[in-house]
Amino acid sequence: QAEEELEEARARQALQLQEMGRRERLLRADLGRAKEQLESLKTRVMRVCSPAGAAGKGVTEQQVIEKVRQISEERQQSHEREKCLQEELSSRLSKEKEVSANIEVLQKSLCELQ
């Protein structure tokens, strides 16, 4: 009986080892695809950021990184500006509603006075 239990445990461990090997192969394949995608993205970004008629001057990765950082900062500033404008618009709409309500009250009062 002890031998049977040991054999079953060994069989379970063998299956676990096979499964771990399968998972490792899948992870390695995923990693390879991710590296390829990253390299493809890097190539495309470098191509886009490289000026068309730059007389053969190449763009360095650092320049691309700085340009991406600058674009990101500009995007963030635009988002913050949009948020401020939305708040200002909301405030003005509230004031406009308040003024409209006051005008209605005034008109009713004038009608009553007549």
Short mmCIF file of C-alpha atoms in Angstrom, two decimals:
data_model
loop_
_atom_site.label_atom_id
_atom_site.label_comp_id
_atom_site.label_asym_id
_atom_site.label_seq_id
_atom_site.Cartn_x
_atom_site.Cartn_y
_atom_site.Cartn_z
CA GLN A 1 0.00 0.00 0.00
CA ALA A 2 2.85 2.41 0.80
CA GLU A 3 4.40 1.63 -2.57
CA GLU A 4 1.11 2.39 -4.30
CA GLU A 5 0.82 5.73 -2.48
CA LEU A 6 4.40 6.59 -3.42
CA GLU A 7 3.73 5.63 -7.03
CA GLU A 8 0.59 7.81 -7.08
CA ALA A 9 2.49 10.72 -5.55
CA ARG A 10 5.26 10.27 -8.14
CA ALA A 11 2.68 10.18 -10.93
CA ARG A 12 1.05 13.37 -9.60
CA GLN A 13 4.43 15.08 -9.40
CA ALA A 14 5.25 13.96 -12.95
CA LEU A 15 1.96 15.47 -14.17
CA GLN A 16 2.65 18.67 -12.25
CA LEU A 17 6.13 18.83 -13.77
CA GLN A 18 4.68 18.37 -17.26
CA GLU A 19 2.13 21.10 -16.60
CA MET A 20 4.83 23.45 -15.30
CA GLY A 21 6.88 22.76 -18.44
CA ARG A 22 3.87 23.52 -20.63
CA ARG A 23 3.23 26.77 -18.78
CA GLU A 24 6.89 27.74 -19.05
CA ARG A 25 6.81 27.17 -22.83
CA LEU A 26 3.66 29.29 -23.10
CA LEU A 27 5.21 32.06 -21.01
CA ARG A 28 8.38 32.00 -23.10
CA ALA A 29 6.30 32.23 -26.28
CA ASP A 30 4.31 35.15 -24.80
CA LEU A 31 7.54 36.86 -23.79
CA GLY A 32 8.92 36.43 -27.30
CA ARG A 33 5.77 37.94 -28.83
CA ALA A 34 5.88 40.83 -26.34
CA LYS A 35 9.52 41.53 -27.26
CA GLU A 36 8.63 41.49 -30.96
CA GLN A 37 5.71 43.85 -30.38
CA LEU A 38 7.89 46.19 -28.34
CA GLU A 39 10.57 46.23 -31.02
CA SER A 40 7.94 46.86 -33.69
CA LEU A 41 6.48 49.73 -31.65
CA LYS A 42 9.95 51.17 -31.09
CA THR A 43 10.66 51.02 -34.83
CA ARG A 44 7.36 52.68 -35.69
CA VAL A 45 7.85 55.42 -33.08
CA MET A 46 11.38 56.08 -34.33
CA ARG A 47 10.09 56.24 -37.92
CA VAL A 48 7.28 58.64 -36.99
CA CYS A 49 9.52 60.87 -34.91
CA SER A 50 12.27 60.99 -37.50
CA PRO A 51 11.86 64.12 -39.60
CA ALA A 52 11.27 63.29 -43.27
CA GLY A 53 13.83 65.60 -44.82
CA ALA A 54 16.40 65.67 -42.05
CA ALA A 55 19.32 65.32 -44.48
CA GLY A 56 20.25 61.88 -43.21
CA LYS A 57 20.34 62.86 -39.55
CA GLY A 58 18.97 60.08 -37.40
CA VAL A 59 16.88 60.59 -34.33
CA THR A 60 18.21 59.11 -31.12
CA GLU A 61 16.10 57.10 -28.71
CA GLN A 62 16.63 59.81 -26.09
CA GLN A 63 15.20 62.42 -28.46
CA VAL A 64 12.17 60.22 -29.07
CA ILE A 65 11.72 59.69 -25.33
CA GLU A 66 11.88 63.44 -24.73
CA LYS A 67 9.37 64.08 -27.54
CA VAL A 68 6.97 61.46 -26.13
CA ARG A 69 7.39 62.97 -22.65
CA GLN A 70 6.69 66.45 -24.04
CA ILE A 71 3.58 65.23 -25.88
CA SER A 72 2.40 63.49 -22.72
CA GLU A 73 2.85 66.66 -20.66
CA GLU A 74 1.03 68.73 -23.29
CA ARG A 75 -1.81 66.20 -23.25
CA GLN A 76 -2.03 66.42 -19.47
CA GLN A 77 -2.08 70.22 -19.59
CA SER A 78 -4.80 70.14 -22.25
CA HIS A 79 -6.82 67.77 -20.11
CA GLU A 80 -6.49 70.06 -17.09
CA ARG A 81 -7.42 73.10 -19.21
CA GLU A 82 -10.48 71.25 -20.54
CA LYS A 83 -11.51 70.39 -16.98
CA CYS A 84 -11.21 74.04 -15.93
CA LEU A 85 -13.24 75.18 -18.93
CA GLN A 86 -15.92 72.60 -18.16
CA GLU A 87 -16.12 73.85 -14.57
CA GLU A 88 -16.32 77.46 -15.78
CA LEU A 89 -19.04 76.57 -18.26
CA SER A 90 -21.00 74.74 -15.56
CA SER A 91 -20.67 77.74 -13.25
CA ARG A 92 -21.87 80.15 -15.94
CA LEU A 93 -24.83 77.92 -16.78
CA SER A 94 -25.81 77.88 -13.11
CA LYS A 95 -25.59 81.67 -12.95
CA GLU A 96 -27.62 81.95 -16.14
CA LYS A 97 -30.36 79.74 -14.67
CA GLU A 98 -30.35 81.84 -11.52
CA VAL A 99 -30.65 85.05 -13.54
CA SER A 100 -33.48 83.54 -15.61
CA ALA A 101 -35.33 82.58 -12.45
CA ASN A 102 -34.85 86.10 -11.06
CA ILE A 103 -36.16 87.59 -14.31
CA GLU A 104 -39.27 85.43 -14.09
CA VAL A 105 -39.86 86.56 -10.51
CA LEU A 106 -39.38 90.17 -11.56
CA GLN A 107 -41.79 89.77 -14.48
CA LYS A 108 -44.42 88.24 -12.21
CA SER A 109 -43.96 91.07 -9.74
CA LEU A 110 -44.34 93.64 -12.51
CA CYS A 111 -47.50 91.94 -13.76
CA GLU A 112 -48.93 91.97 -10.25
CA LEU A 113 -48.09 95.64 -9.86
CA GLN A 114 -49.92 96.50 -13.07
#
